[in-house]
Coordinates of C-alpha atoms in Angstrom, one line a residue:
X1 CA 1.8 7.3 29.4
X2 CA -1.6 5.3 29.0
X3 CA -1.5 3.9 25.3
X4 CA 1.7 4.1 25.2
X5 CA 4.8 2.2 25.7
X6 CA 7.1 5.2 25.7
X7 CA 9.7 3.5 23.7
X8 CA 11.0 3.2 20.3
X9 CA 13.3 1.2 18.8
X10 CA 16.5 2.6 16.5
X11 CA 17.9 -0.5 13.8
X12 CA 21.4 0.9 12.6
X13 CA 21.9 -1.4 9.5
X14 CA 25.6 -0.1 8.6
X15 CA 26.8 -0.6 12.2
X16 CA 24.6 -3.7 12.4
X17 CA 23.5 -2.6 16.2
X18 CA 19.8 -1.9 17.6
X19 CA 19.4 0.3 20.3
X20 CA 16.4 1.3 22.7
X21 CA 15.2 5.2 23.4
X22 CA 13.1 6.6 25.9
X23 CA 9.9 8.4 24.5
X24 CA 8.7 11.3 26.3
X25 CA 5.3 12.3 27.1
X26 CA 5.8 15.7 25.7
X27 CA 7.0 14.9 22.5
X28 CA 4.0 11.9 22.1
X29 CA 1.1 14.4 23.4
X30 CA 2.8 17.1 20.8
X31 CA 3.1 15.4 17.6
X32 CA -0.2 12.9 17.7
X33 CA -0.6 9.3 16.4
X34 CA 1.7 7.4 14.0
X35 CA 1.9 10.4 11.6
X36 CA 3.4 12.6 13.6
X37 CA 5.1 10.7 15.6
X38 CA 6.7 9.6 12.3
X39 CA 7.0 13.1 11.0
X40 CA 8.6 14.2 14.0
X41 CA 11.2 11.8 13.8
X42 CA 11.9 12.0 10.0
X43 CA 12.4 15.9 10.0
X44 CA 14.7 15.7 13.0
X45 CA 16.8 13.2 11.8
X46 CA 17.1 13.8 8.0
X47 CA 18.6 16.8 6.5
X48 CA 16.9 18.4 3.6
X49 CA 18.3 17.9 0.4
X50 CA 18.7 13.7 1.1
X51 CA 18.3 11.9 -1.2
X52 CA 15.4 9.3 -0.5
X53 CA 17.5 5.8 -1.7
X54 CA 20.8 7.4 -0.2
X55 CA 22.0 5.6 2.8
X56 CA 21.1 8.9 4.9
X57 CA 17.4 8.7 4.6
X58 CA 15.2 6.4 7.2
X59 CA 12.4 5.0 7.5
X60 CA 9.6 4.8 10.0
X61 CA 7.0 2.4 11.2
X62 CA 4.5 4.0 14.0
X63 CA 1.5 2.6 15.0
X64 CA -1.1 5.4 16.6
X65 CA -2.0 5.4 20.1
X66 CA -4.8 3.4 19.9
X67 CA -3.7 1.0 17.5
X68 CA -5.2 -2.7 18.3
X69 CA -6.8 -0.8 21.1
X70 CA -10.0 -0.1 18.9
X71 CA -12.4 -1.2 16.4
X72 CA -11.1 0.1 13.3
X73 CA -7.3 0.9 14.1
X74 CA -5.5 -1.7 12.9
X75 CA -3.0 0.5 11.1
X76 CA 0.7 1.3 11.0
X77 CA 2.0 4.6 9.5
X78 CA 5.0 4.1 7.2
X79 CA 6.8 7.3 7.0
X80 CA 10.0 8.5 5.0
X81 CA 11.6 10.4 2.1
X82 CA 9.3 9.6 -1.2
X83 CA 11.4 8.1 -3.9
X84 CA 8.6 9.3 -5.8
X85 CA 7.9 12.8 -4.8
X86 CA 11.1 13.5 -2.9
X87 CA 8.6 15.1 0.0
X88 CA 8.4 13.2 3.4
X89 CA 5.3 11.1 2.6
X90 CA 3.5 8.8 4.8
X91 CA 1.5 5.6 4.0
X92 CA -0.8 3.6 5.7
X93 CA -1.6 0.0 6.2
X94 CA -3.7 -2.5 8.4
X95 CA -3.9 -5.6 8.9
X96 CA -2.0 -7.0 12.1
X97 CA 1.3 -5.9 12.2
X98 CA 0.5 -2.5 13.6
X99 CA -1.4 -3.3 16.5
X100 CA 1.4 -6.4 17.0
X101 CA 4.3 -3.7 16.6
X102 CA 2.4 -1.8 19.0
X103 CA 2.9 -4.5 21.6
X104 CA 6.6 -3.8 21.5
X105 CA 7.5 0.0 20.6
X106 CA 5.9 3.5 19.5
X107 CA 7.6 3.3 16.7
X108 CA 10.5 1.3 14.8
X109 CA 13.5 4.0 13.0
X110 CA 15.4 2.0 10.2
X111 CA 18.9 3.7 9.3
X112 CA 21.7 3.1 7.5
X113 CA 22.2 0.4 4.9
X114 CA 22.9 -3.4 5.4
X115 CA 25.8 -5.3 3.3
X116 CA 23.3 -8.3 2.6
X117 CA 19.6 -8.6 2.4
X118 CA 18.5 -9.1 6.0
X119 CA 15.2 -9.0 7.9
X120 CA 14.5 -7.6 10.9
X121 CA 12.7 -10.0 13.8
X122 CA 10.7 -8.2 16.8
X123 CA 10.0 -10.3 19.5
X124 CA 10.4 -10.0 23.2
X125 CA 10.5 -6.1 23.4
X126 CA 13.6 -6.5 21.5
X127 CA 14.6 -6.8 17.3
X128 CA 17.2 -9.4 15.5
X129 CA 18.3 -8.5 12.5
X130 CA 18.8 -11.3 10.1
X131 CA 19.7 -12.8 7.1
X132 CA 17.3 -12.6 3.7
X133 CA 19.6 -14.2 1.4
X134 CA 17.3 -17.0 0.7
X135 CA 14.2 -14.7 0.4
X136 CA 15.8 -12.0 -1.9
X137 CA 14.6 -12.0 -5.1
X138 CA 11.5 -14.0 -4.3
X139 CA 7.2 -12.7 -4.6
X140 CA 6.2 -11.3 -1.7
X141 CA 3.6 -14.3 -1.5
X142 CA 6.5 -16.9 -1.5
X143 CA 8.8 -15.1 1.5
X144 CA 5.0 -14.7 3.5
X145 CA 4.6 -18.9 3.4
X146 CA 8.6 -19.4 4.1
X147 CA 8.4 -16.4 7.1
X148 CA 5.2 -17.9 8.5
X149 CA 6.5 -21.4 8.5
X150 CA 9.5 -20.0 10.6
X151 CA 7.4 -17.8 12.7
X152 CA 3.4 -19.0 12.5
X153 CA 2.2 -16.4 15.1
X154 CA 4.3 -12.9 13.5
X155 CA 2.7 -10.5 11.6
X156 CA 4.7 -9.1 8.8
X157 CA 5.8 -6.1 6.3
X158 CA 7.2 -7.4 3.2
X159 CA 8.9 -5.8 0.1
X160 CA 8.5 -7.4 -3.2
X161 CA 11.4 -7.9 -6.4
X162 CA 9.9 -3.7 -6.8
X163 CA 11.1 -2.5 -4.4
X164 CA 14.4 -4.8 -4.6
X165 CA 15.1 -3.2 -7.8
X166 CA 14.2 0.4 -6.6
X167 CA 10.8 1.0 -8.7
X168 CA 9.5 4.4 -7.6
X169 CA 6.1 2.9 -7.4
X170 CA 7.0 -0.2 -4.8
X171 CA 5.3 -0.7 -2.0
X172 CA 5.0 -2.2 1.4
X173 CA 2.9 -5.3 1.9
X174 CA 1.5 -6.5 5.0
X175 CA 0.4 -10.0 5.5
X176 CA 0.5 -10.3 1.6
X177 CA -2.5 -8.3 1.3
X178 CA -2.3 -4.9 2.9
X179 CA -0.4 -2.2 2.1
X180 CA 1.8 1.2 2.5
X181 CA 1.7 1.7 -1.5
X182 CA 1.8 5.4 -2.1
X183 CA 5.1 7.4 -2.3
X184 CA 7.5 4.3 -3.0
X185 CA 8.6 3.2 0.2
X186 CA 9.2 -0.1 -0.8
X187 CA 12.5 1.4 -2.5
X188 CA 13.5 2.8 0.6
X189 CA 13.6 -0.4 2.1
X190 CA 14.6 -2.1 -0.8
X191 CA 17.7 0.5 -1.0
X192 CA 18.6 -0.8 2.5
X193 CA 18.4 -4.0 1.6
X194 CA 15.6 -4.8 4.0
X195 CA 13.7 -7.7 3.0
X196 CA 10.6 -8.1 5.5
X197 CA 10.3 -6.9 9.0
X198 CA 8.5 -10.1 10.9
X199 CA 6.4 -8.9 14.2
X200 CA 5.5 -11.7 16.9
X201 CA 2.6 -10.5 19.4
X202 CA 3.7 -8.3 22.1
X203 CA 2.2 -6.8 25.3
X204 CA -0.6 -4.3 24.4
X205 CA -0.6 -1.3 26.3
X206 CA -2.2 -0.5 29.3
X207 CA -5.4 2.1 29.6
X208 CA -6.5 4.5 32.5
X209 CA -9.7 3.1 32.7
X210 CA -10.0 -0.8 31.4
X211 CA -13.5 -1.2 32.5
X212 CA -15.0 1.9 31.3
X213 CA -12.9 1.5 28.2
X214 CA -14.4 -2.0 27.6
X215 CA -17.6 -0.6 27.7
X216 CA -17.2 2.3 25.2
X217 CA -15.5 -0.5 23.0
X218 CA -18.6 -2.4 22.6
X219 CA -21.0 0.5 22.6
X220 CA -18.2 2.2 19.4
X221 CA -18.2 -1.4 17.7
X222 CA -22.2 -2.3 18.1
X223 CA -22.7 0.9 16.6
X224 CA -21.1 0.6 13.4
X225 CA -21.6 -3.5 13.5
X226 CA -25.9 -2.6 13.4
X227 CA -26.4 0.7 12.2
X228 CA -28.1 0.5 8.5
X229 CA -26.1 3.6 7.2
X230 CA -23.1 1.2 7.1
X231 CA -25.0 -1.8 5.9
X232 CA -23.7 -1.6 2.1
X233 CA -20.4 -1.4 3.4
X234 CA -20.6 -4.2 6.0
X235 CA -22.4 -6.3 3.0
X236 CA -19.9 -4.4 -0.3
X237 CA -17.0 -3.6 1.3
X238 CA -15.7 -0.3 -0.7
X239 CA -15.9 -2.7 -4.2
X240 CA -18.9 -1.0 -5.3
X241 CA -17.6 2.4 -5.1
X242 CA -16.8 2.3 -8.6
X243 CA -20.5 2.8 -9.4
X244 CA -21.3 6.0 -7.5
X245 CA -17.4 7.2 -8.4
X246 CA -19.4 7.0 -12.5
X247 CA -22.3 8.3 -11.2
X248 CA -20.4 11.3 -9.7
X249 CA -18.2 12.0 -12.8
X250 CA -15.3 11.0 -10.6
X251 CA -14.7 7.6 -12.6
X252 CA -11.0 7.4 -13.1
X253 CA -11.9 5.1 -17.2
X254 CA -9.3 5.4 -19.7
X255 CA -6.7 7.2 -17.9
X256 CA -9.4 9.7 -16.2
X257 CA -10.7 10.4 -19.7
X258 CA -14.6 9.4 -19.3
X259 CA -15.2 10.4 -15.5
X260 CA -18.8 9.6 -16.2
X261 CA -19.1 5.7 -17.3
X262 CA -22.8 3.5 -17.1
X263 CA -23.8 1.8 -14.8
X264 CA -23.6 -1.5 -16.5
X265 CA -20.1 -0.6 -17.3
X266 CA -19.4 0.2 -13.4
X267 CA -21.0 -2.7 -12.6
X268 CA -18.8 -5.2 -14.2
X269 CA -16.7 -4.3 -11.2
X270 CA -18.4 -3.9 -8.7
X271 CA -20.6 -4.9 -5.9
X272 CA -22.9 -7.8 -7.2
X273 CA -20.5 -9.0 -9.5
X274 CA -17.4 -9.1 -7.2
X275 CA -19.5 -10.4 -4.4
X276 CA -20.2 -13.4 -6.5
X277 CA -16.4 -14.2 -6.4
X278 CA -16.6 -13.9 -2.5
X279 CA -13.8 -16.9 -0.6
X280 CA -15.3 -18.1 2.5
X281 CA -15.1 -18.3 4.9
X282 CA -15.4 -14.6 6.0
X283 CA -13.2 -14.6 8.4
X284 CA -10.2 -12.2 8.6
X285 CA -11.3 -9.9 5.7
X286 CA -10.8 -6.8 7.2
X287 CA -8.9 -4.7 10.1
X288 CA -8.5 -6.7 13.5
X289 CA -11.7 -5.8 15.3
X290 CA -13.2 -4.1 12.6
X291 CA -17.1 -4.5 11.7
X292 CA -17.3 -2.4 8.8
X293 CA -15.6 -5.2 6.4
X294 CA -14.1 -2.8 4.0
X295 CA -12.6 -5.7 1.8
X296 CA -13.4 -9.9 2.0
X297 CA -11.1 -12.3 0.1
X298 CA -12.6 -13.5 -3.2
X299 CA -11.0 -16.5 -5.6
X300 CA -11.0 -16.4 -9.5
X301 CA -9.8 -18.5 -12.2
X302 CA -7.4 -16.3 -14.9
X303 CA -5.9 -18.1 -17.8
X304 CA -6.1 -21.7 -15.6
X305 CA -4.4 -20.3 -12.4
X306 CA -6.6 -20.2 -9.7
X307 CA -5.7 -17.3 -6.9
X308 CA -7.2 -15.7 -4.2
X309 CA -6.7 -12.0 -3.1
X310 CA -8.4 -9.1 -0.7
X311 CA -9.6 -6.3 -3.7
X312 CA -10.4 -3.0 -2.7
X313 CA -12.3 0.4 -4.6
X314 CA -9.0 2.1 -5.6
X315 CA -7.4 -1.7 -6.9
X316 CA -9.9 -2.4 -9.1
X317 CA -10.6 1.0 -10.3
X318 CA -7.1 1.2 -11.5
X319 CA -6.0 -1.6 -12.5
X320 CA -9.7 -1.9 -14.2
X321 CA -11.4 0.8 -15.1
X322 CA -8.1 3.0 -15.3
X323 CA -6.9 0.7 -17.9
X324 CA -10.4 0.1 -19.5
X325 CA -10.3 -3.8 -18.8
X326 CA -14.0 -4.5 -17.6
X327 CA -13.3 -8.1 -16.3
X328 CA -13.4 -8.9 -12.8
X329 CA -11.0 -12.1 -12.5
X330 CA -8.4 -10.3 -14.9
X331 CA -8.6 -7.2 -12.7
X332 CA -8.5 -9.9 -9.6
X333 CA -5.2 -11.4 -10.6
X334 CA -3.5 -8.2 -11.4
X335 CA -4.2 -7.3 -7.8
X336 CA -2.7 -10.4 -7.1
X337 CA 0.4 -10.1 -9.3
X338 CA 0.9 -6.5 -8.1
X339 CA 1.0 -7.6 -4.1
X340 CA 3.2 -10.1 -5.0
X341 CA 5.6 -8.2 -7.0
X342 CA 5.6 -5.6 -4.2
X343 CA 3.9 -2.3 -6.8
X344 CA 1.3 0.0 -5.5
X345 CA -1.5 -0.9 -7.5
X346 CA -3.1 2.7 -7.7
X347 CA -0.1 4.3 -9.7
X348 CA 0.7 1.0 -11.6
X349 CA -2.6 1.2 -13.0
X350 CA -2.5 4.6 -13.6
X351 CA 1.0 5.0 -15.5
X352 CA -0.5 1.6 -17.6
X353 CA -3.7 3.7 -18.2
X354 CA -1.2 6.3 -19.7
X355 CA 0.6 3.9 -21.7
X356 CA -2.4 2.6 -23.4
X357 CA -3.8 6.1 -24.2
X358 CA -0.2 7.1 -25.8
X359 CA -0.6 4.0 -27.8
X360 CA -4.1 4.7 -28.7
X361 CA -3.1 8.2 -29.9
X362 CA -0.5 6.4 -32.0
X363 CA 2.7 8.2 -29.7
X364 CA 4.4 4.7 -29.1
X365 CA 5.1 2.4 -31.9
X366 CA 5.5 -1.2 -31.4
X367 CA 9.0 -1.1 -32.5
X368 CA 9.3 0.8 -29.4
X369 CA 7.3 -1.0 -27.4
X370 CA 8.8 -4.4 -28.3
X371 CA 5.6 -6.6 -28.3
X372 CA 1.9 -5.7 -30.0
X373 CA 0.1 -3.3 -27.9
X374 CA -3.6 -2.9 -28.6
X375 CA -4.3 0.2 -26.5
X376 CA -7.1 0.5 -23.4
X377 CA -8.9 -3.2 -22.9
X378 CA -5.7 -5.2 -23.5
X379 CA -5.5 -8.0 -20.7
X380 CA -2.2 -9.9 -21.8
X381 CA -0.3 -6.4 -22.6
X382 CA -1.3 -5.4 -18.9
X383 CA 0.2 -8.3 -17.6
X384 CA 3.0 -7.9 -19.4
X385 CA 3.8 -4.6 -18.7
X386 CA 3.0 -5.5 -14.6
X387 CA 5.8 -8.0 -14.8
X388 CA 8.0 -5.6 -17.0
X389 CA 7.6 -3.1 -14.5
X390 CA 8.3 -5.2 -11.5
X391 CA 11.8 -6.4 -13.3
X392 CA 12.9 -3.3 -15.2
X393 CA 12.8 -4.9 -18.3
X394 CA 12.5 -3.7 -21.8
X395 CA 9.4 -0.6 -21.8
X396 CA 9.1 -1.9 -18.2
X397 CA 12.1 0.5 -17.2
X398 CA 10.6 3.2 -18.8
X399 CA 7.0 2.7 -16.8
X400 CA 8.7 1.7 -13.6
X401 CA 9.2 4.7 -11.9
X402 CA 5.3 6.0 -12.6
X403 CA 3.9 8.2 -15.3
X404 CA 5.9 11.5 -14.5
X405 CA 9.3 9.8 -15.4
X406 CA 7.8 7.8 -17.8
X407 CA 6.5 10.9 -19.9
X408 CA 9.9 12.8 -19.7
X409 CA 11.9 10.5 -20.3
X410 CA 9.6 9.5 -23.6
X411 CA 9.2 13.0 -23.9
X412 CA 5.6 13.0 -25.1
X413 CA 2.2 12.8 -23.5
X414 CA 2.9 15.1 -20.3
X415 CA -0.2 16.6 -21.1
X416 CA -2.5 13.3 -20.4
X417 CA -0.1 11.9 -17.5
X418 CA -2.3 12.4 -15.0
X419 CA 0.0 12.9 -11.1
X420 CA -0.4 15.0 -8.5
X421 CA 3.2 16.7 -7.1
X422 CA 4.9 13.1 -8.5
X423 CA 2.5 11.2 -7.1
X424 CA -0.2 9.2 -9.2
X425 CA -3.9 10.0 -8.6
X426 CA -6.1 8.1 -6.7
X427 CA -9.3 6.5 -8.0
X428 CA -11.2 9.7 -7.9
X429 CA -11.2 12.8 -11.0
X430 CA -11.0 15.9 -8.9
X431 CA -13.3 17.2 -11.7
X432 CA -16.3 15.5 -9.8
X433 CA -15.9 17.1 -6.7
X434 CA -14.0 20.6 -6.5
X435 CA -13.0 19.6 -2.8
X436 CA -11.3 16.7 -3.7
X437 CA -8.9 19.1 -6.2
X438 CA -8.2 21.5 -3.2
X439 CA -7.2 18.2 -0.6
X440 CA -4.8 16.9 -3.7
X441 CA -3.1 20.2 -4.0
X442 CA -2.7 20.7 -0.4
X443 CA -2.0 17.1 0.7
X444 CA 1.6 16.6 2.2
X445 CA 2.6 13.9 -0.2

């Protein structure tokens, strides 16, 4: 089939085997793109009532059928049992290694659990399945430089020490600064001791029509590369979302308790102000082929350390405004420290958020706590509680599983914890826009 390869891969981590399946037209034209091609295959092949870190779940990595084919579809759908929500959830990502697995299969199954840490190695139509002794344990930052020194051309998924130690919240990161961070499928990987999967480039598919696809191509990419309705974007990226999400009462500030913030507020992170951090060059800031630029790498200076990360709207918003710290290079390393601990960033922010309102209401003491906590603003507590999180440490084991466990097993402030099914909120308070509520309740997270 045009687009497609037909052909998926199956990685059997108990029996240590990999084995190669035929994909039929009918079931690819039924169950459309990564997602359901991923759904199809997880509902099949995992009986209700698994439990997502048993050895009987799997996981799923399914690029769409015009992955790397297209401006804009750079993604990979990461699809499993949620840790988090124990629902079949689905995440994606971008970056390269979607359109690079897309060179080799429709879509990559991972089953069964491995002995030792391992990574798996896709090249030549074909996986290896390899040892991660020396990259357990390590940031996700760390294992990219060591992978790419091994393999300089590969694309990669990584999981950080999260999802090593089974956090709820983990994610999966993709070149070190993409990701599949809702739902916790960084602990299904993690739970099956899965280190990385490393991606070299593969064949691309083949289309009906090359030259008449060539042309729509350019004509799809010219369009969104010129067109002024997209020029803030091209120029912002999604940064300066914050500022119309305050404008809109959608502002997720102080755990989603001021939906409406100013303007001068908002703007302490976002658009001019992050844009003054901007890295160059410009280059590789966004999807592959992508005009619209939706994030560019900036550098900062925190507390003497000098890093350089790729910060998007919901980042920033939660791991800023969420937490009610207004400073752009602290919110810039957090993003940082949560890639390469391998956390989502949206519900680490938003369980922190929590934290500091219980302290703020005076619900934790510091006894408790184990360390001074001042409540919504504090930079060093959030960094703290980041690496606390990451680790299982101390409050950290309490937090690390996101704000739903975190309240019950406190057993107070429920009523402020704000989730949806399990699942931590994104940037935006349903309250702004009525729609928003109805696609949170009926989203198949």
């Amino acid at each position: 089939m045009f687009a497609y390869h037909n052909r998926l891969a199956r990685v059997n981590l108990t029996a240590g085997k990999v084995t190669y399946e035929e994909l039929p037209d009918e079931i690819i034209r039924k169950f459309i793109g990564g997602k359901g091609l991923g759904y199809y295959l997880i509902y099949r092949e995992v009986p209700p009532g698994t439990e997502p870190l048993s050895e009987a779940n799997k996981f799923v990595f399914a690029p769409g059928g015009l992955t790397g084919l297209v401006p804009g579809s750079s993604k990979v759908i990461a699809v499993s049992k949620s840790p988090e929500t124990k629902l079949i959830s689905d995440s994606s990502g971008g970056d390269a290694f979607g359109p690079k697995l897309k060179g080799h299969f429709d879509a990559l199954i991972i089953e069964g659990k491995a002995e030792e840490p391992v990574y798996l190695y896709v090249h030549d139509g074909k996986v290896e399945i390899l040892s991660a002794e020396h990259l357990w344990g390590k940031g996700n930052y760390e294992v990219a430089r060591r992978l790419w020194k091994e393999h300089p051309k590969a694309s990669m998924a990584l999981i950080g020490p999260a999802g090593e130690r089974l956090s709820r919240i983990a994610n999966v990161i993709y070149d070190t600064e993409r990701a599949s961070g809702r739902g916790g499928l960084g602990a299904v990987l993690g739970s099956k001791k899965v280190k990385a999967v490393v991606v070299e480039p593969g064949e691309k598919p083949k289309v009906a029509n090359p030259e008449e696809f060539q042309k729509l191509w350019m004509e799809f990419y010219n369009e969104f590369a010129t067109n002024p309705k997209y020029e803030h974007t091209r120029n912002y990226g999604t940064t300066d979302a914050l500022r119309s999400a305050a404008s809109l009462g959608m502002s997720p500030a102080y755990n989603f308790s001021r939906p409406y913030i100013p303007d001068e507020l908002a703007s302490k992170l976002a658009g001019d102000e992050v844009k003054k951090y901007e890295a160059e060059p410009e280059w590789f800031v966004h999807g592959k082929s992508c005009p619209i630029k939706c994030a560019r790498y900036v550098e900062v200076e925190y507390k003497g350390r000098k890093i350089r990360v790729k910060p998007e709207y919901e980042s920033i918003a939660m791991l800023g405004a969420a937490t009610g710290v207004f400073n752009f290079p602290a919110v810039a390393y957090f993003n940082w420290l949560v890639n390469d601990l391998g956390l989502d960033s949206i519900a680490t922010g938003a369980t922190i958020g929590w934290f500091f309102e219980m302290v703020e209401k005076g619900l934790l003491t510091e006894e408790e706590i184990g360390f001074p906590v001042k409540g919504f603003g504090d930079e060093e507590a959030e960094e703290k509680l980041i690496k606390l999180m990451a680790e299982r440490k101390g409050i950290g084991a309490v937090l690390a599983d996101g704000v739903k466990r975190a309240c019950e097993r406190l057993g107070r402030g429920c009523e402020f914890a704000v989730h949806v099914k399990g699942m931590e909120s994104p940037a935006w308070d349903p309250r702004g826009r009525r729609t928003y509520a109805l696609s949170y309740a009926t989203a198949d997270v």
